[in-house]
PDB file of C-alpha atoms and ligand atoms in Angstrom:
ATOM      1  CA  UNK A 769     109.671  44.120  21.092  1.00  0.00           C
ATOM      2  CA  UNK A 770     112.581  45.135  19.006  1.00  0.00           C
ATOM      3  CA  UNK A 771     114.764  47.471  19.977  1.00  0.00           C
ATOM      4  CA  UNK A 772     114.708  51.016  19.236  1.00  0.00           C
ATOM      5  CA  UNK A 773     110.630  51.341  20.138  1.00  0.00           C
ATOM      6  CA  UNK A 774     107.404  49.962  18.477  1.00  0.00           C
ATOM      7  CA  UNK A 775     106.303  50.042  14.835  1.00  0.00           C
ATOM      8  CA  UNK A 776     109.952  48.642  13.741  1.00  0.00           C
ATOM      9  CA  UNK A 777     108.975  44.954  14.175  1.00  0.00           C
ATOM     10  CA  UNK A 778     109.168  43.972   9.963  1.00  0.00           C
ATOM     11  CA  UNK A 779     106.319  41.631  10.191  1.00  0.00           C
ATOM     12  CA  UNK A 780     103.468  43.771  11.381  1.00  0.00           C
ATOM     13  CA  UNK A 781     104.311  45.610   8.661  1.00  0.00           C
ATOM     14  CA  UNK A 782     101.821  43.663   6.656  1.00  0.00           C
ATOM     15  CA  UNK A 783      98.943  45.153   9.168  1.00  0.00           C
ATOM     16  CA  UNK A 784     100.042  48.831   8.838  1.00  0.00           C
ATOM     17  CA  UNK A 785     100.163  48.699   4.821  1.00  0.00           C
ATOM     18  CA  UNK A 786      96.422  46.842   4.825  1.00  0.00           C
ATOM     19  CA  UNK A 787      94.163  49.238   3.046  1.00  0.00           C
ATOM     20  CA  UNK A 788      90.776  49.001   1.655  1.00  0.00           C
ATOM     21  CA  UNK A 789      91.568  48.654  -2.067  1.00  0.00           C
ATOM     22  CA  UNK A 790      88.914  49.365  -4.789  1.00  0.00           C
ATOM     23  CA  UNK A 791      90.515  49.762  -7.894  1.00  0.00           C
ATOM     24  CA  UNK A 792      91.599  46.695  -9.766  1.00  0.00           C
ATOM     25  CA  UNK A 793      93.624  45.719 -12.624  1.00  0.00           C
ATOM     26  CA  UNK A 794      92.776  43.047 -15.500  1.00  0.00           C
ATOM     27  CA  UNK A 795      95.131  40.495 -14.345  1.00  0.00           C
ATOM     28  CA  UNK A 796      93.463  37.313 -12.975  1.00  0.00           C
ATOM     29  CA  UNK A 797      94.145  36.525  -9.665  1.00  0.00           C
ATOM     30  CA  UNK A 798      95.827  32.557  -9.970  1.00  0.00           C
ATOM     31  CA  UNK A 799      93.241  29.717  -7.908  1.00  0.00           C
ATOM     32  CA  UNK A 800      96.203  28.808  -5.987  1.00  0.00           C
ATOM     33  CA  UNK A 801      96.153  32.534  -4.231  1.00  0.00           C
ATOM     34  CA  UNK A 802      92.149  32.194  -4.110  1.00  0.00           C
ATOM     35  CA  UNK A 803      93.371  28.697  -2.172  1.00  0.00           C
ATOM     36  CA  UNK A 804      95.535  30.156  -0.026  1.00  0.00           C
ATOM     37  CA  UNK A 805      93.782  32.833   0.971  1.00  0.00           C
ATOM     38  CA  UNK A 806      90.849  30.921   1.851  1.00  0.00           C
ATOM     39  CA  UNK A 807      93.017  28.597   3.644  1.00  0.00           C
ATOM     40  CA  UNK A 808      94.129  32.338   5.832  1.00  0.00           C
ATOM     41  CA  UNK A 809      90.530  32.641   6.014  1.00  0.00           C
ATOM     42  CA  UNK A 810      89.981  28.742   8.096  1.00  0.00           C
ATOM     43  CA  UNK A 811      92.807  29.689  10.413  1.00  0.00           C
ATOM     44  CA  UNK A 812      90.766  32.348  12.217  1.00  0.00           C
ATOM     45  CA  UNK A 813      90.047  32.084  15.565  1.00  0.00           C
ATOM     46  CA  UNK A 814      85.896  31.003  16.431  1.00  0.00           C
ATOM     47  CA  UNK A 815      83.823  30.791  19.527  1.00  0.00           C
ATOM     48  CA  UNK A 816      84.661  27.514  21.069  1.00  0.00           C
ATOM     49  CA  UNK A 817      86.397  26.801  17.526  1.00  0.00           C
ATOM     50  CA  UNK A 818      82.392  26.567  15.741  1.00  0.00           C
ATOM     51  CA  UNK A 819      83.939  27.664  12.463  1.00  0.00           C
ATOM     52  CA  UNK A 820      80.450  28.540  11.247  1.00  0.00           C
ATOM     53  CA  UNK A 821      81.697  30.059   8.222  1.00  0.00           C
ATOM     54  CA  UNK A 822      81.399  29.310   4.742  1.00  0.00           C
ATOM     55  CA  UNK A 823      82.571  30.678   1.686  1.00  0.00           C
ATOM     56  CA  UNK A 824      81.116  31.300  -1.486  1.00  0.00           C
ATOM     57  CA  UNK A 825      83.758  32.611  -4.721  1.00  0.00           C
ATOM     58  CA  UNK A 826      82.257  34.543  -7.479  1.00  0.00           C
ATOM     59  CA  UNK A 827      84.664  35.083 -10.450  1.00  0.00           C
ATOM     60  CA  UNK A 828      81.408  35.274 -13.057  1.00  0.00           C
ATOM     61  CA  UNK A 829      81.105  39.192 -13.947  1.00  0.00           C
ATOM     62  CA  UNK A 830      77.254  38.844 -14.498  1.00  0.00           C
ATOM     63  CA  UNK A 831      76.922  37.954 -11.019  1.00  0.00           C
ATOM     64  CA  UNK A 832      79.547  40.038  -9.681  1.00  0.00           C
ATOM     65  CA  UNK A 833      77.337  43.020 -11.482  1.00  0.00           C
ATOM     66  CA  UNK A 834      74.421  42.062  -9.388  1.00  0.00           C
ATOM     67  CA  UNK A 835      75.591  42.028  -6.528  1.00  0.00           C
ATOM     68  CA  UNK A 836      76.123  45.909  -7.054  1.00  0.00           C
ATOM     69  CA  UNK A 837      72.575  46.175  -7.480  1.00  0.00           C
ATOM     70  CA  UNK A 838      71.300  45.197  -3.716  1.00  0.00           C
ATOM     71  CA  UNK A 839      74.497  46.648  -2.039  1.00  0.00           C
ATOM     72  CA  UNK A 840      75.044  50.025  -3.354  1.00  0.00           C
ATOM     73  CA  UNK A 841      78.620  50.425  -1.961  1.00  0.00           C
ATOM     74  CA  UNK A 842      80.235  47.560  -3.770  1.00  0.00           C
ATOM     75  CA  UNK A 843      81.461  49.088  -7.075  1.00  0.00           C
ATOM     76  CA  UNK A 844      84.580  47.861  -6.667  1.00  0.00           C
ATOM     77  CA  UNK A 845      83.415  44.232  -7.546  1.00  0.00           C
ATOM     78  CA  UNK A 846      83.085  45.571 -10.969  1.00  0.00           C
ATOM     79  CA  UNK A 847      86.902  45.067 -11.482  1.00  0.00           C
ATOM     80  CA  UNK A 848      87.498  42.765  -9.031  1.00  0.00           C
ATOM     81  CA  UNK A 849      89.136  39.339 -10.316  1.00  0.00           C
ATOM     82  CA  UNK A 850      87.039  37.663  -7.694  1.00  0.00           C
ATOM     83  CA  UNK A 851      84.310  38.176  -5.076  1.00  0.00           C
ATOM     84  CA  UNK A 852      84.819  35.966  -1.740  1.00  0.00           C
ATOM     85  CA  UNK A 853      81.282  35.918  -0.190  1.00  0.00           C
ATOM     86  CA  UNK A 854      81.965  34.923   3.590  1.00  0.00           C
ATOM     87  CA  UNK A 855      78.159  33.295   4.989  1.00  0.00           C
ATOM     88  CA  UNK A 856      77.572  31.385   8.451  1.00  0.00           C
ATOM     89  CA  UNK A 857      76.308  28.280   8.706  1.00  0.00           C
ATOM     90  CA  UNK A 858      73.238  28.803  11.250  1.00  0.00           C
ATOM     91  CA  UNK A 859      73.374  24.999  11.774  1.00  0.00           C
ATOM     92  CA  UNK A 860      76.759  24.700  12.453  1.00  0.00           C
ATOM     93  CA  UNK A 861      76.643  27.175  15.809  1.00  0.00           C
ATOM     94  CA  UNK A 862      77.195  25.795  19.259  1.00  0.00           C
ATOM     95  CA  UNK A 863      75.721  28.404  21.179  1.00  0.00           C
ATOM     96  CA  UNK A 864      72.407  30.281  20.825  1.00  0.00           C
ATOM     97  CA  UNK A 865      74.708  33.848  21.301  1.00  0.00           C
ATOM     98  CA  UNK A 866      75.525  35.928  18.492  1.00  0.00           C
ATOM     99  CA  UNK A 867      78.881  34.800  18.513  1.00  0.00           C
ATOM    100  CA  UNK A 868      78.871  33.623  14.819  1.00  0.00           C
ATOM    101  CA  UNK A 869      78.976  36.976  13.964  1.00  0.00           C
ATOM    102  CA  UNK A 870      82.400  37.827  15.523  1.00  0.00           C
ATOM    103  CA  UNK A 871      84.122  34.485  14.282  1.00  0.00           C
ATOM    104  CA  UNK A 872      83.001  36.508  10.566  1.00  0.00           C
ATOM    105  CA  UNK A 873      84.474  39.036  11.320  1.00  0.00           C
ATOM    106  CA  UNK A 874      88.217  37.162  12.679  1.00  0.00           C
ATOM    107  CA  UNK A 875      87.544  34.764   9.208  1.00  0.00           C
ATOM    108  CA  UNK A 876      87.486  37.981   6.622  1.00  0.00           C
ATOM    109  CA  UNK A 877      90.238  40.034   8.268  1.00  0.00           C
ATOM    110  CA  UNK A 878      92.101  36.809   7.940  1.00  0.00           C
ATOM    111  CA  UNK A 879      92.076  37.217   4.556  1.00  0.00           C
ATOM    112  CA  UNK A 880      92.573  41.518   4.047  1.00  0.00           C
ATOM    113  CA  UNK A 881      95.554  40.520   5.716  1.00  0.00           C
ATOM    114  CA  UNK A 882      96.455  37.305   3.764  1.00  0.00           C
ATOM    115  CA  UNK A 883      95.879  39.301   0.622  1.00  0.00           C
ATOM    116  CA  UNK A 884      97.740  41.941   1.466  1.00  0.00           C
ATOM    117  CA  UNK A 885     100.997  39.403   2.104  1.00  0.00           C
ATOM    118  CA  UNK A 886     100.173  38.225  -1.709  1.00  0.00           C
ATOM    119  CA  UNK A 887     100.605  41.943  -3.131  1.00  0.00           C
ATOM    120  CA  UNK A 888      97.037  42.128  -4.152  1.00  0.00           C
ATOM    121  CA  UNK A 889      94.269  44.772  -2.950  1.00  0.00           C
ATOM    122  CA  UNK A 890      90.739  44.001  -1.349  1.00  0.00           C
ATOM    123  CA  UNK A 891      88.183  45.152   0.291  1.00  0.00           C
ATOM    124  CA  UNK A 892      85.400  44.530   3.158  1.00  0.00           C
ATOM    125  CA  UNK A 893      82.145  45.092   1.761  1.00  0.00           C
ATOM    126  CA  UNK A 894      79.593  44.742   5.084  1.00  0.00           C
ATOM    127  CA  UNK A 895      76.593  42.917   4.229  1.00  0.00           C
ATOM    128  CA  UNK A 896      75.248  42.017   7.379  1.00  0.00           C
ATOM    129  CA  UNK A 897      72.975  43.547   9.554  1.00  0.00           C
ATOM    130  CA  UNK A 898      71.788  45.323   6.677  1.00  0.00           C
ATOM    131  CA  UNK A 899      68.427  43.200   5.604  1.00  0.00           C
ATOM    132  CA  UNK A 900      67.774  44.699   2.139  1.00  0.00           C
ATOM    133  CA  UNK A 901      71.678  43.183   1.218  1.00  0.00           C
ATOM    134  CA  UNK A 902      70.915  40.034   3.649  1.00  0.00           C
ATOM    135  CA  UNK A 903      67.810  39.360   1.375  1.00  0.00           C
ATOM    136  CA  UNK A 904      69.515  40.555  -1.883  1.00  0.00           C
ATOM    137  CA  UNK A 905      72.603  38.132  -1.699  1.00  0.00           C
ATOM    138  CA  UNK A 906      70.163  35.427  -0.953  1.00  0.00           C
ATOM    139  CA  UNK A 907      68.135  36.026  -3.242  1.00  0.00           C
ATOM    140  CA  UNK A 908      71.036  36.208  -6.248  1.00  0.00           C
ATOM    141  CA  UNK A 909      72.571  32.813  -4.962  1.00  0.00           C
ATOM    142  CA  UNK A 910      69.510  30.766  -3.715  1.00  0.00           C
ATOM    143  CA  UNK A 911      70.449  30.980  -0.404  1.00  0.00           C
ATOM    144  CA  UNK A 912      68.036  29.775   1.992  1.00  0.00           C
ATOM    145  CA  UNK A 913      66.892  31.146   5.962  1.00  0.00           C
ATOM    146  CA  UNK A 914      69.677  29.104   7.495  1.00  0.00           C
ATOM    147  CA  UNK A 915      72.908  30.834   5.616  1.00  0.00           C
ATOM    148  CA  UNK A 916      73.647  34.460   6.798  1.00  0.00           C
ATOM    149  CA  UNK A 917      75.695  36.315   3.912  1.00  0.00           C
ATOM    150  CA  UNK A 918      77.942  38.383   6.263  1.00  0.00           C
ATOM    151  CA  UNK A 919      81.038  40.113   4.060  1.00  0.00           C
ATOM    152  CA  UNK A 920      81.858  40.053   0.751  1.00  0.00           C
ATOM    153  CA  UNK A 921      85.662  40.400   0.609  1.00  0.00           C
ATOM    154  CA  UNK A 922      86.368  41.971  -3.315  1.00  0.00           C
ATOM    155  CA  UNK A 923      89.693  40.891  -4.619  1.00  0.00           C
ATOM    156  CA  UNK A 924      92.737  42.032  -7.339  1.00  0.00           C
ATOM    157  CA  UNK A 925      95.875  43.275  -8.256  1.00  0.00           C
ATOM    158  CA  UNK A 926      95.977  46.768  -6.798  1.00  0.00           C
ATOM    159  CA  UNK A 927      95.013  49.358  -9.192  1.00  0.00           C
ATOM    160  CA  UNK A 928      95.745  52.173  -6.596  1.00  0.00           C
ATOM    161  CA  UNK A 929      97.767  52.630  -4.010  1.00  0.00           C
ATOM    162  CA  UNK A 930      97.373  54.192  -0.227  1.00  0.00           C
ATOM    163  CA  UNK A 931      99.439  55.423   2.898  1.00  0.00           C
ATOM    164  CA  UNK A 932     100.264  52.693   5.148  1.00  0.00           C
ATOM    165  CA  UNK A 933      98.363  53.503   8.826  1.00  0.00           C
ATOM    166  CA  UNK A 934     100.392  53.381  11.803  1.00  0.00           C
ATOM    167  CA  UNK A 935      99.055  56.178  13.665  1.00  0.00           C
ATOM    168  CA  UNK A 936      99.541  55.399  17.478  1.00  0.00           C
ATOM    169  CA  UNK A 937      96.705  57.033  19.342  1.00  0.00           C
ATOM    170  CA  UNK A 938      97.810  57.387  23.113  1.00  0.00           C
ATOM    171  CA  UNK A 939      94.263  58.846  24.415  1.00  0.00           C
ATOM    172  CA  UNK A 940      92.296  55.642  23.251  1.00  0.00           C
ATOM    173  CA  UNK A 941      94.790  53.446  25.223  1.00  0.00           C
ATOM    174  CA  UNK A 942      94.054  52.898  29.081  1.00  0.00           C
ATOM    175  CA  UNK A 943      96.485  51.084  31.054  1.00  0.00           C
ATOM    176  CA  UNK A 944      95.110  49.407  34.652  1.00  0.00           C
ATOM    177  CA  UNK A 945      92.474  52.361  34.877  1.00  0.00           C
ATOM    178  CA  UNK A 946      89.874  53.835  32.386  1.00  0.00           C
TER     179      UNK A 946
HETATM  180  C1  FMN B1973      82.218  45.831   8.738  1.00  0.00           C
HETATM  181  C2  FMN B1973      82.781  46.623   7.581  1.00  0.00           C
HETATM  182  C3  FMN B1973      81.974  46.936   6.505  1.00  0.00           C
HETATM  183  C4  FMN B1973      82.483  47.645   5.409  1.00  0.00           C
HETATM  184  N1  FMN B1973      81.684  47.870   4.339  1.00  0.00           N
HETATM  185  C5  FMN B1973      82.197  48.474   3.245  1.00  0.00           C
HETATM  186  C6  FMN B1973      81.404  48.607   2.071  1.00  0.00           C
HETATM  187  O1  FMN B1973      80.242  48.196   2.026  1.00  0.00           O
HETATM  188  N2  FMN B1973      81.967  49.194   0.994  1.00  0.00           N
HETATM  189  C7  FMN B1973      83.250  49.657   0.990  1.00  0.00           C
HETATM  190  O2  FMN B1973      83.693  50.176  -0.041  1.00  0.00           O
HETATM  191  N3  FMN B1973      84.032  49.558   2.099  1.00  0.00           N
HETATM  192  C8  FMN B1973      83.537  48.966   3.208  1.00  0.00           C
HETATM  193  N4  FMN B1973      84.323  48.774   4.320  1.00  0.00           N
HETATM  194  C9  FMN B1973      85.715  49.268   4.331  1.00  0.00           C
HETATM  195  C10 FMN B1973      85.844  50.535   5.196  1.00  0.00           C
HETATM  196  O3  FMN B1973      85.264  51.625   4.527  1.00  0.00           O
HETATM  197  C11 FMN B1973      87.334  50.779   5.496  1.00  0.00           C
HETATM  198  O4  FMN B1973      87.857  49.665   6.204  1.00  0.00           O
HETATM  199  C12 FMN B1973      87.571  52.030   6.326  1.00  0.00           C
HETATM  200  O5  FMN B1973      87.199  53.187   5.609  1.00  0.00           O
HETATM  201  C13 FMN B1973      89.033  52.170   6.761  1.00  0.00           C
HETATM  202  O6  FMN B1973      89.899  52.176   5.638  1.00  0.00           O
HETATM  203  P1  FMN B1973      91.048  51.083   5.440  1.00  0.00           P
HETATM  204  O7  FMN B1973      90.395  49.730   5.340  1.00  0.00           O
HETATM  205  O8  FMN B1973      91.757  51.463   4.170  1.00  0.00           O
HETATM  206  O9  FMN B1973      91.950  51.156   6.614  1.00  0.00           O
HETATM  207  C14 FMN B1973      83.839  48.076   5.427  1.00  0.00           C
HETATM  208  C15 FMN B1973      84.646  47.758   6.522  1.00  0.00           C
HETATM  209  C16 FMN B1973      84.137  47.030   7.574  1.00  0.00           C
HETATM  210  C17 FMN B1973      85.044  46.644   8.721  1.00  0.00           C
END
C-alpha cells in the first residue's frame, strides 16, 4: 500500500476514472490502438486458461446502425469509431459449466480498462442472456449455433466526460465473518 492510506496508489487510478462513455467524437481511432487493445483483451484471465473468446471489429457504419436495431440500448455505436463484438467459441470450452461466460466478462473489462489507459471512451453493451440480441447479432453477422455474441464493447475519443468513482463502501466489505 502506499503510505498515507488507500486510493493514493497512481496506477489504480486508471480503474477509478473508467466510465461508461457514450458520446464520441469524429476522430478515427488508429488500428494499432484497436491492436492493442485487443491484445488487453487476450491477457484476461479464463477457466483453466480456455480462452473461448473471439472477437469480431465492426468499423462499417451500416452495420454498426443495425446493430441498434436488435439491441435497443446501443446508441452509442452510432458515433463510435469502432464496435468490438466479444463472442465465445462453444467449441473451444473445456468444461460443460458455464464458465465461458465469466472468462467474457474478465476479456471485455480487459479492454474498458485498456481503453481507458489510451485516453479514449467505451462502453459495455450486454448482449448476452438476452435472446432477442443473441439471435439479432447472429443474425446481422451470419453467426451460426456454436458462437455466443456476449458484449459489444463501443469505442472513441471521449465526447463527454464523467466523475472518476472511488467511493469506498465499508458496509459491503466483510472481513473473517459475514
Ligand atoms: C453486463 C453489462 C451490460 C451492460 N449493458 C449496457 C448496455 O446495453 N447499454 C449501455 O449503454 N450500457 C451498458 N452497460 C454499462 C452500465 O450501464 C454501466 O457500467 C453502469 O451504469 C455503471 O456506470 P460506469 O460504467 O460509468 O461505472 C452494461 C454494463 C455491464 C457490466
Amino acid at each position: 500500500m502506499p503510505p498515507g492510506g488507500i486510493g493514493l496508489y497512481d496506477p489504480l487510478e486508471y480503474l477509478y476514472t473508467r466510465r461508461s462513455i457514450r458520446r464520441y467524437t469524429n476522430e478515427k481511432v488508429s488500428p494499432e490502438m484497436i491492436k492493442e487493445i485487443l491484445l488487453a483483451g487476450m491477457a484476461a484471465p479464463s477457466t483453466g486458461n480456455q480462452r473461448p473468446w473471439e472477437y469480431l471489429v465492426v468499423d462499417d457504419r451500416e452495420k454498426m446502425i443495425e446493430i441498434t436495431k436488435v439491441h435497443n440500448l446501443s446508441e452509442s455505436l452510432k458515433e463510435a469509431s469502432f464496435g468490438i463484438l466479444v463472442a465465445a467459441n462453444l467449441n473451444k470450452l473445456k468444461y460443460p459449466a458455464d464458465w465461458w461466460i465469466q472468462d467474457c466478462a474478465a476479456t471485455s473489462q480487459n479492454m474498458l480498462i485498456a481503453i481507458n489507459m489510451l485516453k479514449l471512451g467505451g462502453v459495455w453493451l450486454g448482449v448476452y442472456p438476452y435472446e432477442d440480441r443473441v439471435a439479432g447479432v447472429r443474425k446481422i453477422f451470419g453467426l451460426s449455433e456454436d458462437i455466443v455474441p456476449f458484449s459489444m464493447i463501443s469505442v472513441g475519443y471521449p465526447a463527454e466526460t464523467r466523475r472518476s468513482k472511488k467511493d469506498y463502501h465499508e458496509e459491503i466489505v466483510h472481513w473473517n465473518k459475514w
